[in-house]
Short mmCIF file of C-alpha atoms in Angstrom, two decimals:
data_model
loop_
_atom_site.label_atom_id
_atom_site.label_comp_id
_atom_site.label_asym_id
_atom_site.label_seq_id
_atom_site.Cartn_x
_atom_site.Cartn_y
_atom_site.Cartn_z
CA ARG W 9 -0.01 -0.03 -0.01
CA ASP W 10 0.98 3.54 -0.52
CA PHE W 11 1.12 6.43 1.85
CA LEU W 12 -2.18 7.72 1.21
CA ASP W 13 -3.82 4.48 1.77
CA ASP W 14 -2.17 3.96 4.99
CA LEU W 15 -2.90 7.43 6.23
CA VAL W 16 -6.60 7.03 5.28
CA PHE W 17 -6.93 3.50 6.82
CA PHE W 18 -5.08 4.24 10.08
CA SER W 19 -6.76 7.49 10.60
CA GLY W 20 -10.30 6.45 9.81
CA ALA W 21 -9.93 3.15 11.62
CA GLY W 22 -8.82 5.03 14.62
CA PHE W 23 -11.36 7.51 14.70
CA LEU W 24 -14.18 4.92 14.16
CA THR W 25 -12.84 2.74 16.94
CA GLY W 26 -12.43 5.59 19.35
CA ALA W 27 -15.81 6.89 18.67
CA PHE W 28 -17.44 3.47 19.04
CA VAL W 29 -15.42 2.66 22.29
CA GLY W 30 -15.79 6.22 23.73
CA GLY W 31 -19.67 6.13 22.97
CA ALA W 32 -20.21 2.68 24.54
CA THR W 33 -18.08 3.58 27.65
CA ALA W 34 -20.14 6.68 28.01
CA VAL W 35 -23.39 4.64 27.77
CA MET W 36 -22.34 2.24 30.34
CA ASP W 37 -21.37 5.05 32.68
CA CYS W 38 -24.78 6.68 32.26
CA LEU W 39 -26.70 3.57 32.78
CA ARG W 40 -24.43 2.56 35.82
CA PHE W 41 -24.26 5.99 37.66
CA GLY W 42 -27.49 7.71 36.55
CA ASP W 43 -29.96 9.09 39.15
CA ALA W 44 -32.86 6.76 39.49
CA SER W 45 -35.27 9.68 39.83
CA ASP W 46 -34.63 10.91 36.40
CA THR W 47 -37.20 10.59 33.74
CA LEU W 48 -36.73 8.38 30.66
CA LYS W 49 -36.40 11.44 28.44
CA LEU W 50 -33.78 13.05 30.59
CA ARG W 51 -31.89 9.73 30.83
CA ILE W 52 -31.93 9.35 27.07
CA ASN W 53 -30.75 13.04 26.50
CA GLN W 54 -27.97 12.24 29.04
CA ILE W 55 -27.04 9.17 27.21
CA LEU W 56 -26.84 10.84 23.85
CA ASN W 57 -24.96 13.75 25.08
CA MET W 58 -22.34 12.01 27.05
CA ALA W 59 -21.98 9.23 24.37
CA GLY W 60 -21.50 12.20 21.71
CA HIS W 61 -18.95 13.94 23.74
CA ARG W 62 -16.89 11.09 24.66
CA GLY W 63 -17.13 9.32 21.32
CA ARG W 64 -15.84 12.54 19.65
CA LYS W 65 -13.04 13.15 21.94
CA ALA W 66 -11.92 9.44 21.87
CA GLY W 67 -12.31 9.35 18.16
CA ALA W 68 -10.19 12.38 17.53
CA SER W 69 -7.46 11.24 19.65
CA LEU W 70 -7.10 7.74 18.03
CA GLY W 71 -7.53 9.39 14.69
CA THR W 72 -4.56 11.56 15.55
CA VAL W 73 -2.64 8.65 16.64
CA GLY W 74 -3.33 6.71 13.39
CA PHE W 75 -2.30 9.78 11.27
CA VAL W 76 0.97 10.32 13.24
CA TYR W 77 1.67 6.63 13.03
CA ALA W 78 1.12 6.45 9.23
CA SER W 79 3.14 9.49 8.77
CA LEU W 80 6.00 8.29 10.79
CA HIS W 81 6.16 4.74 9.43
CA ASN W 82 5.99 6.11 5.72
CA GLY W 83 8.65 8.52 6.60
CA LEU W 84 10.87 5.93 8.08
CA VAL W 85 10.21 3.50 5.13
CA CYS W 86 11.10 6.08 2.49
CA ALA W 87 14.31 7.12 4.39
CA ARG W 88 15.66 3.70 5.05
CA GLY W 89 14.58 2.17 1.62
CA ARG W 90 12.86 -0.80 3.19
CA ASP W 91 9.98 -1.84 5.42
CA ASP W 92 11.25 -4.08 8.06
CA PRO W 93 10.23 -4.49 11.89
CA ALA W 94 12.54 -1.74 12.97
CA SER W 95 10.68 0.75 10.92
CA PHE W 96 7.43 -0.45 12.80
CA ILE W 97 9.07 -0.39 16.24
CA ALA W 98 10.51 3.02 15.80
CA ALA W 99 7.34 4.43 14.28
CA THR W 100 5.17 3.25 17.12
CA ALA W 101 7.65 4.59 19.70
CA GLY W 102 7.68 7.88 17.98
CA THR W 103 3.85 8.00 17.83
CA GLY W 104 3.59 7.63 21.44
CA ALA W 105 6.08 10.23 22.09
CA ILE W 106 4.74 12.78 19.93
CA PHE W 107 1.16 12.13 21.07
CA ARG W 108 2.03 12.71 24.74
CA SER W 109 4.62 15.42 24.08
CA ALA W 110 2.23 18.03 25.08
CA ALA W 111 1.96 16.61 28.74
CA GLY W 112 5.81 17.04 29.29
CA ILE W 113 8.96 15.13 28.72
CA ARG W 114 8.62 12.52 31.24
CA PRO W 115 5.13 11.38 30.00
CA ALA W 116 6.32 11.65 26.40
CA SER W 117 9.27 9.51 26.98
CA VAL W 118 7.18 6.84 28.93
CA ALA W 119 4.63 6.71 26.15
CA GLY W 120 7.40 6.40 23.57
CA ALA W 121 9.20 3.59 25.55
CA SER W 122 5.87 1.86 26.08
CA GLY W 123 5.04 2.02 22.42
CA GLY W 124 8.24 0.61 21.44
CA LEU W 125 8.24 -2.17 23.98
CA ILE W 126 4.58 -3.17 22.93
CA ALA W 127 5.56 -3.30 19.32
CA ALA W 128 8.74 -5.35 19.97
#
């Protein structure tokens, strides 16, 4: 596959997975922790609002992870001239580090190391 195929696939799959999982966890939380005195109409509104909010947030996060991974992996493959496990491991470590870089140097290094270890 070429770069654009990977980019669309990983970004789209990440977004859809995040939206589904985020929405499902929100529905479960609303059903578990909802107030028993709420009316059915209010409960449905709470579920829809919370599922939409968490689904969008998780979908955007995982879509971004997919975008960064596809970009790094393709860049490494183009720079090195071959697609091997080292490119995969380096791309996953770099993705974790970049994704958590806004939280500081320590969370970024932990995320990068854990991404690399999981990939290895």
